mmCIF file with all atom_site columns, C-alpha atoms in Angstrom:
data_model
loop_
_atom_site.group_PDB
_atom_site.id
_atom_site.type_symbol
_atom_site.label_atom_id
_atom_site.label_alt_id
_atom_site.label_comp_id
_atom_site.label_asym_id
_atom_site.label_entity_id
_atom_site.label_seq_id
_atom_site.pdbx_PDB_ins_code
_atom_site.Cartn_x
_atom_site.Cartn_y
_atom_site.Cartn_z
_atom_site.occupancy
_atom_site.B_iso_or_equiv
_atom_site.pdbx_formal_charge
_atom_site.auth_seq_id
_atom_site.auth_comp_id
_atom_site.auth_asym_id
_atom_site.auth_atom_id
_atom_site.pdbx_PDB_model_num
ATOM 1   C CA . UNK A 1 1   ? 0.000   0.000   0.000   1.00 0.00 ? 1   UNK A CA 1
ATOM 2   C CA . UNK A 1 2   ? 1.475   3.134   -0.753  1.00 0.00 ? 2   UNK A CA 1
ATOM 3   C CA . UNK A 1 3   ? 0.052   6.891   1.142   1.00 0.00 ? 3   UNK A CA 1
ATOM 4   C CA . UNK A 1 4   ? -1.389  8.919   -1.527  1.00 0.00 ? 4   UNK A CA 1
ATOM 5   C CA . UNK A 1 5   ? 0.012   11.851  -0.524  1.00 0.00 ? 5   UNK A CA 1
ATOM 6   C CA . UNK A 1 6   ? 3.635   10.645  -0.606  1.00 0.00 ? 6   UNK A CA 1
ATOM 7   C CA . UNK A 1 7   ? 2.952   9.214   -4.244  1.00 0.00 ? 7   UNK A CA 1
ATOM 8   C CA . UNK A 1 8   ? 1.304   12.531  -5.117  1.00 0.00 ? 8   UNK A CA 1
ATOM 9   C CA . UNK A 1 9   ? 3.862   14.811  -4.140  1.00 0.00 ? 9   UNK A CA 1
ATOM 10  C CA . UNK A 1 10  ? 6.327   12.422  -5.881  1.00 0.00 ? 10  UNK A CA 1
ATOM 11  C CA . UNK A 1 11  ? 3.954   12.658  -9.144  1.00 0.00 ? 11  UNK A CA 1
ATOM 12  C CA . UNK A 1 12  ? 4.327   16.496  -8.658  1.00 0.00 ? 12  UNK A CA 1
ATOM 13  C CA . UNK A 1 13  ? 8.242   16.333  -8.280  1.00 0.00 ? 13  UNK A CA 1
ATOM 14  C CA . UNK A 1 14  ? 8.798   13.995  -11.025 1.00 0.00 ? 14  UNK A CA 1
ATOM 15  C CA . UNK A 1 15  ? 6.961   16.071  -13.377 1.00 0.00 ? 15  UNK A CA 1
ATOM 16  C CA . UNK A 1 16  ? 8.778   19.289  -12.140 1.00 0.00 ? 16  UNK A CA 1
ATOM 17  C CA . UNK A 1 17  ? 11.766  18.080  -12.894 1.00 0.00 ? 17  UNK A CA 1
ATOM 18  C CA . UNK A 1 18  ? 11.834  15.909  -15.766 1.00 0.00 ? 18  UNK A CA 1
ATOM 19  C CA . UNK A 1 19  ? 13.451  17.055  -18.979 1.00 0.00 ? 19  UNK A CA 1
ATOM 20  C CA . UNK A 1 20  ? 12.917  16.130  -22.625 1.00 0.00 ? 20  UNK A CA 1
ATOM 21  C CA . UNK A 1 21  ? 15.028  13.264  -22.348 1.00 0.00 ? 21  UNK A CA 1
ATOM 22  C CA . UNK A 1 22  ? 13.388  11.879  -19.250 1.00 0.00 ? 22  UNK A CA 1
ATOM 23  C CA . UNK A 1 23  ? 11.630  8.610   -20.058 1.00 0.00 ? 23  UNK A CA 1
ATOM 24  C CA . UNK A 1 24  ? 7.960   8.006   -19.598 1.00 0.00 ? 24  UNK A CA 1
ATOM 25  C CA . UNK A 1 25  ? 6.846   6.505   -16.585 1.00 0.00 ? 25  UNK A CA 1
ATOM 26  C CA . UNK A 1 26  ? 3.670   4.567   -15.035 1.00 0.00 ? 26  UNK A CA 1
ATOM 27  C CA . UNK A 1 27  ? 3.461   3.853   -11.931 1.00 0.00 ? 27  UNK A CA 1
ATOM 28  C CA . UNK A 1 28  ? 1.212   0.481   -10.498 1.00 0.00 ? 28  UNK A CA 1
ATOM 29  C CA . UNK A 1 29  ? -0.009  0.920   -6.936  1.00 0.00 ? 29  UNK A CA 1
ATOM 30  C CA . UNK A 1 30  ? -2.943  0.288   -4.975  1.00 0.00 ? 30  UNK A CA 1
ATOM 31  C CA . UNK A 1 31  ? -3.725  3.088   -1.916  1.00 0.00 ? 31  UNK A CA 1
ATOM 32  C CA . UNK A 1 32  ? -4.900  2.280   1.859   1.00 0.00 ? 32  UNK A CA 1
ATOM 33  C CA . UNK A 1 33  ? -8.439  3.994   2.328   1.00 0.00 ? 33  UNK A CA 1
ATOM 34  C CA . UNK A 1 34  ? -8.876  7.711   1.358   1.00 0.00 ? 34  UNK A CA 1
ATOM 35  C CA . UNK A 1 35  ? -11.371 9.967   -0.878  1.00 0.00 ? 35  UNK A CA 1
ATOM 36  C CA . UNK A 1 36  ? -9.311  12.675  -3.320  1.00 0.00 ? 36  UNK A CA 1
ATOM 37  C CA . UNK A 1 37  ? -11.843 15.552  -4.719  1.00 0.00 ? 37  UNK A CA 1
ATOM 38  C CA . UNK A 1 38  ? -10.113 17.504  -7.989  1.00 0.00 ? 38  UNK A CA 1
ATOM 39  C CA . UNK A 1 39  ? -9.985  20.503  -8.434  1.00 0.00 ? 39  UNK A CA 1
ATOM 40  C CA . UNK A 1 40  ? -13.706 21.105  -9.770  1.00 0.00 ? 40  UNK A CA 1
ATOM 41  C CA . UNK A 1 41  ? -14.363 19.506  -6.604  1.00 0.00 ? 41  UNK A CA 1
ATOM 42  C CA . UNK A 1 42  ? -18.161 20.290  -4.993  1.00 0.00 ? 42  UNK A CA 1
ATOM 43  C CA . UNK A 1 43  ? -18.259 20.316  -0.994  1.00 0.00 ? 43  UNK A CA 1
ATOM 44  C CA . UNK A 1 44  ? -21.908 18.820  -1.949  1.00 0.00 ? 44  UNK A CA 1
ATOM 45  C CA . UNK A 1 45  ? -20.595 15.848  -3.251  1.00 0.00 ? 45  UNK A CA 1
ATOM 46  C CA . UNK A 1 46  ? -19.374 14.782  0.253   1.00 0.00 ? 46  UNK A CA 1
ATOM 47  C CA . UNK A 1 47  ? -22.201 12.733  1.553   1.00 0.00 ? 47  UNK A CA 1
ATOM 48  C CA . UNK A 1 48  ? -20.706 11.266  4.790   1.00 0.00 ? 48  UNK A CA 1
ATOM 49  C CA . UNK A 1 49  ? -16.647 10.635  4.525   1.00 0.00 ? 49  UNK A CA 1
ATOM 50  C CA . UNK A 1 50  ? -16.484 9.389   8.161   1.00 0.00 ? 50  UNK A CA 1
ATOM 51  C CA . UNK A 1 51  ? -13.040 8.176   9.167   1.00 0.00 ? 51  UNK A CA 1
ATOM 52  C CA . UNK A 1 52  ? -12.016 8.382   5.774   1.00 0.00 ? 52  UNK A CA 1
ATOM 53  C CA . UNK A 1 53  ? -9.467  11.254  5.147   1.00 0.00 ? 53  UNK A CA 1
ATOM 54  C CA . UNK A 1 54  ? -10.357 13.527  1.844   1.00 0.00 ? 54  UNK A CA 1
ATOM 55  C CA . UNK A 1 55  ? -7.292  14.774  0.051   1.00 0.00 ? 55  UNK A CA 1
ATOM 56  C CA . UNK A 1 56  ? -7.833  18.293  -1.829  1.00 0.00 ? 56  UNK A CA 1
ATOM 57  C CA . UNK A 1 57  ? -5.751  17.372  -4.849  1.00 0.00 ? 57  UNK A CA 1
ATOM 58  C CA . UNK A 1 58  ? -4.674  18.595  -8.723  1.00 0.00 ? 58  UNK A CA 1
ATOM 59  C CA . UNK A 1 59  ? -6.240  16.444  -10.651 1.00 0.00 ? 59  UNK A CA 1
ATOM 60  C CA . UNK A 1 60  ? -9.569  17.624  -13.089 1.00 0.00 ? 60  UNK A CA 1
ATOM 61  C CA . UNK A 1 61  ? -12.828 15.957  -11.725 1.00 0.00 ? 61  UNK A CA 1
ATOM 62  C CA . UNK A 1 62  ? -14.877 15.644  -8.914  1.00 0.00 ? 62  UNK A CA 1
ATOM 63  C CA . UNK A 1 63  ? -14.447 13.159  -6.049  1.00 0.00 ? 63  UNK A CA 1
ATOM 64  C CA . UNK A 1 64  ? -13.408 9.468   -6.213  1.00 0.00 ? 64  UNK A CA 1
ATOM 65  C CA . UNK A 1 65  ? -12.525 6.969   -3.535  1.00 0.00 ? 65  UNK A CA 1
ATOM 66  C CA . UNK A 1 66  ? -9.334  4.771   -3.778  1.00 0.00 ? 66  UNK A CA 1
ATOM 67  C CA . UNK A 1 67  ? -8.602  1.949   -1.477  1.00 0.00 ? 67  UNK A CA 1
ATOM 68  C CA . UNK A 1 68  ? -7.643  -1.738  -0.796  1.00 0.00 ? 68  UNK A CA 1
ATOM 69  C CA . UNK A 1 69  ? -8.287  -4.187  -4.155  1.00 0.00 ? 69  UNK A CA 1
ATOM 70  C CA . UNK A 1 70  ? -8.222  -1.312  -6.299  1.00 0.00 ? 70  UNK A CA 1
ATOM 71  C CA . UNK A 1 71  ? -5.443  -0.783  -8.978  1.00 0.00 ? 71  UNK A CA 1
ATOM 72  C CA . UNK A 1 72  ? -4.343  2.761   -9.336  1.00 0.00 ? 72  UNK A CA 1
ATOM 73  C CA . UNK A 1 73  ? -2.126  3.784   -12.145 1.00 0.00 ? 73  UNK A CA 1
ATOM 74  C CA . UNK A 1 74  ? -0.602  6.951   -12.578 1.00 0.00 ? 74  UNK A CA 1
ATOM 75  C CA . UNK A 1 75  ? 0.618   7.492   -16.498 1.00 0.00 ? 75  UNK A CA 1
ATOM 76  C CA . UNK A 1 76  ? 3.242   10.130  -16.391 1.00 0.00 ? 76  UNK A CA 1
ATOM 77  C CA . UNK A 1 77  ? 3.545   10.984  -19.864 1.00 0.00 ? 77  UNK A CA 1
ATOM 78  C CA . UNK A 1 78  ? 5.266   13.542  -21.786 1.00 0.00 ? 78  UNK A CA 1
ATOM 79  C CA . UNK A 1 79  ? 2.248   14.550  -24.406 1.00 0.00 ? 79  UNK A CA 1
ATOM 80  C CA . UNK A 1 80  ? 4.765   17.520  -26.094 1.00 0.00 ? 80  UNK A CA 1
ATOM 81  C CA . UNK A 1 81  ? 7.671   14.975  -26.931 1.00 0.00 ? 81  UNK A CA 1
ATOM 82  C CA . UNK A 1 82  ? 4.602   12.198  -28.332 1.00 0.00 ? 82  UNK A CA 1
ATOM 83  C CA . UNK A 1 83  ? 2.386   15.124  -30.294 1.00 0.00 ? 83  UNK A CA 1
ATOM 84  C CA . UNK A 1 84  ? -0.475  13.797  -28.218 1.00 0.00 ? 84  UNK A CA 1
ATOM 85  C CA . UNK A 1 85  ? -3.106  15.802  -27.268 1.00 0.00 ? 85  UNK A CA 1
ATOM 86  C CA . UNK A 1 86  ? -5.219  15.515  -23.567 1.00 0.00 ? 86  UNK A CA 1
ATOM 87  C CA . UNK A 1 87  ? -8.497  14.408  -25.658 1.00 0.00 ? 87  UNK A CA 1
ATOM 88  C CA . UNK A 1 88  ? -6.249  11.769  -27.207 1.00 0.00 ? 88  UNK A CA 1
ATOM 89  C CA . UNK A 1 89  ? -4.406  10.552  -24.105 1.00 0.00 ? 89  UNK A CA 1
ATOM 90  C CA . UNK A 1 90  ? -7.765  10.057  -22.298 1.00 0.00 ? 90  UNK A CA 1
ATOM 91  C CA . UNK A 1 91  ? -9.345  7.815   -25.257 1.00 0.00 ? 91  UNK A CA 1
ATOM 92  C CA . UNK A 1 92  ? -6.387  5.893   -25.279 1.00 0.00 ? 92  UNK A CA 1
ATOM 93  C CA . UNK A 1 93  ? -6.517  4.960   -21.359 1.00 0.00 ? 93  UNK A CA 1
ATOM 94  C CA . UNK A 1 94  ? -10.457 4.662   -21.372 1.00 0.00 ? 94  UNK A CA 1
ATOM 95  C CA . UNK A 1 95  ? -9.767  1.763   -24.553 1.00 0.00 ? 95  UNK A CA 1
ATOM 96  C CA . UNK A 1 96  ? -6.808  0.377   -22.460 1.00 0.00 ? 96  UNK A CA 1
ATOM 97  C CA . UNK A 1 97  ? -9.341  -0.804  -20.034 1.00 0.00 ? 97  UNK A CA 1
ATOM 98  C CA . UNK A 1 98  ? -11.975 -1.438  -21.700 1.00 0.00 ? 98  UNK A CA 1
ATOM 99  C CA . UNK A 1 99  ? -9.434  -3.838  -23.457 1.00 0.00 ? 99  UNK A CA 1
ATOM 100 C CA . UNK A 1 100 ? -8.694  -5.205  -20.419 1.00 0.00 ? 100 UNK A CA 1
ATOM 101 C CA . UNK A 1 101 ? -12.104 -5.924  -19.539 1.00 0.00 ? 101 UNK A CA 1
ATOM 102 C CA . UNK A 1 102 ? -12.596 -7.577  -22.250 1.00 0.00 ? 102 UNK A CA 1
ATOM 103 C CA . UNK A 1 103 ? -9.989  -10.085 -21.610 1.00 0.00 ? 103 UNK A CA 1
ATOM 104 C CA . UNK A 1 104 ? -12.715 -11.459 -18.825 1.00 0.00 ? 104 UNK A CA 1
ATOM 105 C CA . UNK A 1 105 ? -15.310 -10.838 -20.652 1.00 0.00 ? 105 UNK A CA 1
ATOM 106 C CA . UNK A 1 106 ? -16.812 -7.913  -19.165 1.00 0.00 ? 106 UNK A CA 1
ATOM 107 C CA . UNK A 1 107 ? -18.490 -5.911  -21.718 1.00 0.00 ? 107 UNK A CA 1
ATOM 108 C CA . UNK A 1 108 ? -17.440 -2.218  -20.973 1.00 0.00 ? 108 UNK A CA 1
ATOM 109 C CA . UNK A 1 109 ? -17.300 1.457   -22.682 1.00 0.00 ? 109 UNK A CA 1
ATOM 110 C CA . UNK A 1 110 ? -16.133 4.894   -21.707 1.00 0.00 ? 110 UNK A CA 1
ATOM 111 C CA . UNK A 1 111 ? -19.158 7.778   -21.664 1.00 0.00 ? 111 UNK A CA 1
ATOM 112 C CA . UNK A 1 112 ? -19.563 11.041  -23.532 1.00 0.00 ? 112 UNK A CA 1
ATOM 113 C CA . UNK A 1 113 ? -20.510 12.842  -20.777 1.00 0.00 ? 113 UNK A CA 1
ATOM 114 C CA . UNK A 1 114 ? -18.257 11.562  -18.005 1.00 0.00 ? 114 UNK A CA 1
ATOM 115 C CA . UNK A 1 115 ? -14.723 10.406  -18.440 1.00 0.00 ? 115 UNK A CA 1
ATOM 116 C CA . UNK A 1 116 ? -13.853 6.815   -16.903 1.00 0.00 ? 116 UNK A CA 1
ATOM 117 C CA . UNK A 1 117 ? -15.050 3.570   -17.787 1.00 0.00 ? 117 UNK A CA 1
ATOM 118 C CA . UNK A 1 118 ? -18.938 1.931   -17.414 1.00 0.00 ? 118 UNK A CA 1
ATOM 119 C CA . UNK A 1 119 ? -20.509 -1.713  -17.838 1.00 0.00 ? 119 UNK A CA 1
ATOM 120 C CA . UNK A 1 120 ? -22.610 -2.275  -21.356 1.00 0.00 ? 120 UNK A CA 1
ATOM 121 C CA . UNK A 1 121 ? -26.177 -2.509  -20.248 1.00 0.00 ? 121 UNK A CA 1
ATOM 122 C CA . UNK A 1 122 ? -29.096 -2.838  -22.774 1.00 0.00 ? 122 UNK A CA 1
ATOM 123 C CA . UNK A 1 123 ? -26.879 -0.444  -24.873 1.00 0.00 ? 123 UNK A CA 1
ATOM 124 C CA . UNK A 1 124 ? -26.515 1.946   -22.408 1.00 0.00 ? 124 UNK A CA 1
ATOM 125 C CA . UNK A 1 125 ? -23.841 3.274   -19.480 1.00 0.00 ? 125 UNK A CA 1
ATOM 126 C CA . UNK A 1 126 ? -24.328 0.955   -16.929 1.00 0.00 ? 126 UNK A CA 1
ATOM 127 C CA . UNK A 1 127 ? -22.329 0.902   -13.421 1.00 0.00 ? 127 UNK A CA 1
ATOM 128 C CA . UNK A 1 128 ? -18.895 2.935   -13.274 1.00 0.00 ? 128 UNK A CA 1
ATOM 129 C CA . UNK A 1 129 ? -15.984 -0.047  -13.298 1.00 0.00 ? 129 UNK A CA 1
ATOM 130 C CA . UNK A 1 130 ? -12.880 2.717   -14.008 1.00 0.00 ? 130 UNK A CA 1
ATOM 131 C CA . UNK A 1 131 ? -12.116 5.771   -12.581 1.00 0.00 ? 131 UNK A CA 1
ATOM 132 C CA . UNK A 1 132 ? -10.103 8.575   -14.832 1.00 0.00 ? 132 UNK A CA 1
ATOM 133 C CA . UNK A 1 133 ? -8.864  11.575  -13.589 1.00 0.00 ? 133 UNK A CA 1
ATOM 134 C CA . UNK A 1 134 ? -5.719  13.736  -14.905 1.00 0.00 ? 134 UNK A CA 1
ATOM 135 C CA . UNK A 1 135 ? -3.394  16.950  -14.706 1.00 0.00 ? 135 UNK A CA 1
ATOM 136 C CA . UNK A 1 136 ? -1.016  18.535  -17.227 1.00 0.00 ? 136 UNK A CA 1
ATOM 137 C CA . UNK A 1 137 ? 1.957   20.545  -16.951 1.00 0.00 ? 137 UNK A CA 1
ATOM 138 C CA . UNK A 1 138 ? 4.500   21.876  -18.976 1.00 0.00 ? 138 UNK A CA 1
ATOM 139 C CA . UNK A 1 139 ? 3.286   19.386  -21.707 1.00 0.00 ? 139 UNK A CA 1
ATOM 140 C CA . UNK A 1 140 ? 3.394   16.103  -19.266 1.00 0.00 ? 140 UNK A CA 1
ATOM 141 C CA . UNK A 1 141 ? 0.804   14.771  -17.771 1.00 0.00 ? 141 UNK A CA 1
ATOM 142 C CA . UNK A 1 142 ? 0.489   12.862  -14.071 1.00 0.00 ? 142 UNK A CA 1
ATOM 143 C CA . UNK A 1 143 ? -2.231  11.121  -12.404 1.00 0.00 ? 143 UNK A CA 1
ATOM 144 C CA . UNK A 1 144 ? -4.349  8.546   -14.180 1.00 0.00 ? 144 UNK A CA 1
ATOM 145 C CA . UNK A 1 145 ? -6.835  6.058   -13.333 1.00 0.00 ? 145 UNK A CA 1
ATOM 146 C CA . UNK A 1 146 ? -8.161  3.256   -10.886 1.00 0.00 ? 146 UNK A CA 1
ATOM 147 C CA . UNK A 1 147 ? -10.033 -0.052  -11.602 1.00 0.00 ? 147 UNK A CA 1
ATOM 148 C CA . UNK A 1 148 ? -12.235 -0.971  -9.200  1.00 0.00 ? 148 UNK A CA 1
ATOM 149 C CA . UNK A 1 149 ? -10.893 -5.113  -9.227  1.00 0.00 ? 149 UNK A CA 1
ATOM 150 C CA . UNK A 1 150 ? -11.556 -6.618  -5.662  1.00 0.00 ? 150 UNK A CA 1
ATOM 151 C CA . UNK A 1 151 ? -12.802 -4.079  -2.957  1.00 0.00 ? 151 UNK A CA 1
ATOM 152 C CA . UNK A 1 152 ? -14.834 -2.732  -0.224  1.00 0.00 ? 152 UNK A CA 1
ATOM 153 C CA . UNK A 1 153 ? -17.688 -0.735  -2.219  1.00 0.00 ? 153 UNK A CA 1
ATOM 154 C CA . UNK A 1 154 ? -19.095 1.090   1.033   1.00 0.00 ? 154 UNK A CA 1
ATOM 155 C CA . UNK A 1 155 ? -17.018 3.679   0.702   1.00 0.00 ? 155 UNK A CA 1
ATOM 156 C CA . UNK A 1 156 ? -18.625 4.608   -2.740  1.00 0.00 ? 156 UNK A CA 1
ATOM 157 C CA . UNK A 1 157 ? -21.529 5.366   -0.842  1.00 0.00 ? 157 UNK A CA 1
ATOM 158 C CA . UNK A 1 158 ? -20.007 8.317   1.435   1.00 0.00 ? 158 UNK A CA 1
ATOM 159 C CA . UNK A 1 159 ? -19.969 10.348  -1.808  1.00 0.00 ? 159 UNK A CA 1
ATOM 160 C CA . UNK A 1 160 ? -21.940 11.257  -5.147  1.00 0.00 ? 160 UNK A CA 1
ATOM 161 C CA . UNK A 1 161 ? -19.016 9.649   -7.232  1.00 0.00 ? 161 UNK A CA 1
ATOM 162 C CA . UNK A 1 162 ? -17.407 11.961  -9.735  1.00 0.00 ? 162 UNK A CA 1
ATOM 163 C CA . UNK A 1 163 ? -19.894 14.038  -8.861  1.00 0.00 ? 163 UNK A CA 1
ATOM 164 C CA . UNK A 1 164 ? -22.882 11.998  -9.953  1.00 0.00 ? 164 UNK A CA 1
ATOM 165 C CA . UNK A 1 165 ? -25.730 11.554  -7.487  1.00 0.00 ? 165 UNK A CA 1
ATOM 166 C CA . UNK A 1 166 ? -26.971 8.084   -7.665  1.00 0.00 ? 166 UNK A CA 1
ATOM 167 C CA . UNK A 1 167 ? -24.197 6.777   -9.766  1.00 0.00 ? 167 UNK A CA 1
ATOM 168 C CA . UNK A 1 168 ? -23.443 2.572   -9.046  1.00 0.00 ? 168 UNK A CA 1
ATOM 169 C CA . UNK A 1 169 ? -19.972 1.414   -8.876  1.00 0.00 ? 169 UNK A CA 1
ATOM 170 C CA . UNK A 1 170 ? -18.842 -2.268  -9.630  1.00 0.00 ? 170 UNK A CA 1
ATOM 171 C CA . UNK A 1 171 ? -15.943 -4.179  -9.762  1.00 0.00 ? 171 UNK A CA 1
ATOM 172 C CA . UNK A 1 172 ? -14.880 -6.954  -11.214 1.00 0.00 ? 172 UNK A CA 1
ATOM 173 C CA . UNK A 1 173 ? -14.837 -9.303  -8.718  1.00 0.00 ? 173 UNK A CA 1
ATOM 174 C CA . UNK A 1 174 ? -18.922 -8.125  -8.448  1.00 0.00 ? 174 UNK A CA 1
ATOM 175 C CA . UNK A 1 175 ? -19.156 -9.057  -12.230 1.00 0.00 ? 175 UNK A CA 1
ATOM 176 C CA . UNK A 1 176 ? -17.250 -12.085 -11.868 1.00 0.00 ? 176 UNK A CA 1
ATOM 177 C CA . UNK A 1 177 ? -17.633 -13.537 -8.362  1.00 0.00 ? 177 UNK A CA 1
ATOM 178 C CA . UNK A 1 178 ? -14.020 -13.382 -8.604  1.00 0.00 ? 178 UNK A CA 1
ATOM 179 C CA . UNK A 1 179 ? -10.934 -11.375 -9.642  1.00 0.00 ? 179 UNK A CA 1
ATOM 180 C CA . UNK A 1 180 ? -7.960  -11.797 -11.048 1.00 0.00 ? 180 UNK A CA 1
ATOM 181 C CA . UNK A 1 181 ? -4.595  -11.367 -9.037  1.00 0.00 ? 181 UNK A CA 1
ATOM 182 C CA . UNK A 1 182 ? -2.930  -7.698  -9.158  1.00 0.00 ? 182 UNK A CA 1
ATOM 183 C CA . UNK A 1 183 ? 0.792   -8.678  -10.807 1.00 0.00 ? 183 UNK A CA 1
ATOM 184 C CA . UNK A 1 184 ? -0.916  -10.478 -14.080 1.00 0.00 ? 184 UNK A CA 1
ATOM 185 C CA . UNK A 1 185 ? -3.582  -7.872  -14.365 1.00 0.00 ? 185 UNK A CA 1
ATOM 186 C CA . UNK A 1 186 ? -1.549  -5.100  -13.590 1.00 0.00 ? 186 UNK A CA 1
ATOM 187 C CA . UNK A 1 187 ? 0.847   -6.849  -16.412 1.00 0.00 ? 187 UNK A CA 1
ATOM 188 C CA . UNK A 1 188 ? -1.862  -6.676  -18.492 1.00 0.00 ? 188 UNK A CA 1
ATOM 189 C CA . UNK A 1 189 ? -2.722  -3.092  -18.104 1.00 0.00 ? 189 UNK A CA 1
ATOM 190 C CA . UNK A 1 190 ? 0.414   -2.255  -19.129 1.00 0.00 ? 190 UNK A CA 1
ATOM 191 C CA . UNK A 1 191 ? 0.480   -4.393  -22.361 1.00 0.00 ? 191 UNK A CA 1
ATOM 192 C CA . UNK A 1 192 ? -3.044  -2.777  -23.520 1.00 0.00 ? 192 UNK A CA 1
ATOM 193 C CA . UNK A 1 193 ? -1.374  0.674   -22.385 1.00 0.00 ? 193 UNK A CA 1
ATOM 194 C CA . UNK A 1 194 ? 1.591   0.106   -24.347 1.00 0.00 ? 194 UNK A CA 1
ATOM 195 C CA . UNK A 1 195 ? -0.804  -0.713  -27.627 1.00 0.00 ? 195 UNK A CA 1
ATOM 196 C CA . UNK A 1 196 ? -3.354  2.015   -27.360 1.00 0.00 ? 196 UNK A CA 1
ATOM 197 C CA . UNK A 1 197 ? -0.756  4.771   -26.440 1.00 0.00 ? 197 UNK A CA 1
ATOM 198 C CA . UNK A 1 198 ? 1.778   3.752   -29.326 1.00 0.00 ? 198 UNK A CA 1
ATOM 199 C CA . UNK A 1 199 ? 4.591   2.649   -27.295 1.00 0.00 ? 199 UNK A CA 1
ATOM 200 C CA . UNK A 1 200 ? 6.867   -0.564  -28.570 1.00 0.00 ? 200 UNK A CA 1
ATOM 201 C CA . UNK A 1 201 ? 8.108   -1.589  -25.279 1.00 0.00 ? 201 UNK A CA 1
ATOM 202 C CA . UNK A 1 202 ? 7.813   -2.027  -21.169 1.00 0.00 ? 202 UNK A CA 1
ATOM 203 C CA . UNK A 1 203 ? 10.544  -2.276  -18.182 1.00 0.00 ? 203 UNK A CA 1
ATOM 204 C CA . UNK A 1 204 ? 9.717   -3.073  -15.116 1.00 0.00 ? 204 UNK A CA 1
ATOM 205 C CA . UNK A 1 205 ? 11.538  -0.866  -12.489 1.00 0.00 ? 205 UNK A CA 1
ATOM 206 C CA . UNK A 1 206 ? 10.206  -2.638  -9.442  1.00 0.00 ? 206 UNK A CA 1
ATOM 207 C CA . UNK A 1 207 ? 7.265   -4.329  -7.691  1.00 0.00 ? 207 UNK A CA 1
ATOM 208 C CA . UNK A 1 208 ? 5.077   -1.224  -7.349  1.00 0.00 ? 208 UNK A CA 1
ATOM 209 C CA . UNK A 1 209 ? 6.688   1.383   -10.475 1.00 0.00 ? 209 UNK A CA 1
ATOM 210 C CA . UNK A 1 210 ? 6.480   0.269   -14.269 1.00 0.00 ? 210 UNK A CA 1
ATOM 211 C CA . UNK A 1 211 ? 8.277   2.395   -17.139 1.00 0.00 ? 211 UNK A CA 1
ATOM 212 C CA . UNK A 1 212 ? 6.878   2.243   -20.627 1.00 0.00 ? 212 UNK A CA 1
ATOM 213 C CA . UNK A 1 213 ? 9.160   3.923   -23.293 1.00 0.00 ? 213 UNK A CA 1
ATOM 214 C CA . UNK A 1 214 ? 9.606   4.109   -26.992 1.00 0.00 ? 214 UNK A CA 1
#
């Protein structure tokens, strides 16, 4: 588990300080409990938080919850140096998952009117699987997105998520009964990643921080 503030400041620093030569980065993590509203952030939106710390942060969006079972990846990306534009960099992580997904057969799709990632129900948005929320500067983004894979859900309920009031939240141990492990999903996140966002290659740089690169 690894504090979200630590890994945000480190996000922050990272991005400060990286140069046009500095390679690409994602990093694979999961977070203990802990609610983040962005920067659009509504005070509304907090229903009942409880013991569970909320963390002003950077990011665009409203407010999400991260926590045990849930795979967080932050995509720390130089969009100047690739000629990739925000619009771009957020279809390519929504297909990513939805990708992913697919590889259990979960039907999913991203939304037009609210970035992340939502079950295919009767041709329509169902319940939010995939979080998405992101920040550029000086060209590079940071942040990223969670997948909700094995996790307590109650926490979902403390807020409107993202800002919707009513919205469900799954997971896919919900859709499956089941889930896979972290390493050969998170392995696989970083495969569909690699294909959606044009890279040719992947490094692992330990147990908890992947680098893609071209």
């Amino acid at each position: 588990m690894a504090d979200y503030e630590k890994v945000w400041h480190a996000m922050q620093r990272f991005t400060g300080q990286r140069d046009e030569n500095t390679p690409d980065e994602v990093w694979l993590l999961q977070h203990p409990p802990v609610f983040t509203q962005g920067q659009a952030g509504k005070a509304e939106h907090l229903l009942a938080t409880g013991d569970i710390p909320v963390i002003q942060v950077d990011r665009g969006g409203q407010v999400t919850y991260h926590g045990p079972g849930q795979l967080v990846a932050y995509l720390l990306i130089d969009l100047k140096r690739r000629k990739m534009g925000v619009r771009e960099l957020i279809t390519g992580i929504e297909q990513s998952i939805v990708a992913l997904l697919a590889r259990y057969a979960i039907a999913a799709s991203p939304r037009k009117d609210a970035p992340g990632v939502y079950l295919d129900s009767a041709g329509q948005p169902g319940a939010k699987i995939a979080q998405l929320g992101l920040r550029v500067r000086r060209g590079c983004s940071f942040h990223g997105l969670s997948l909700n894979v094995d996790m307590d859900m109650e926490p979902f309920q403390r807020v409107n998520p993202c800002g919707h009031v009513g919205m469900e939240v799954t997971s896919i141990a919900l859709q499956l009964g089941t889930a896979p492990a972290m390493q050969p999903l998170s392995e696989q996140l970083i495969d569909e990643l690699v294909d959606q966002l044009g890279y040719n290659g992947g490094q692992f740089l330990s147990d908890d921080v992947t680098a893609i690169y071209e």
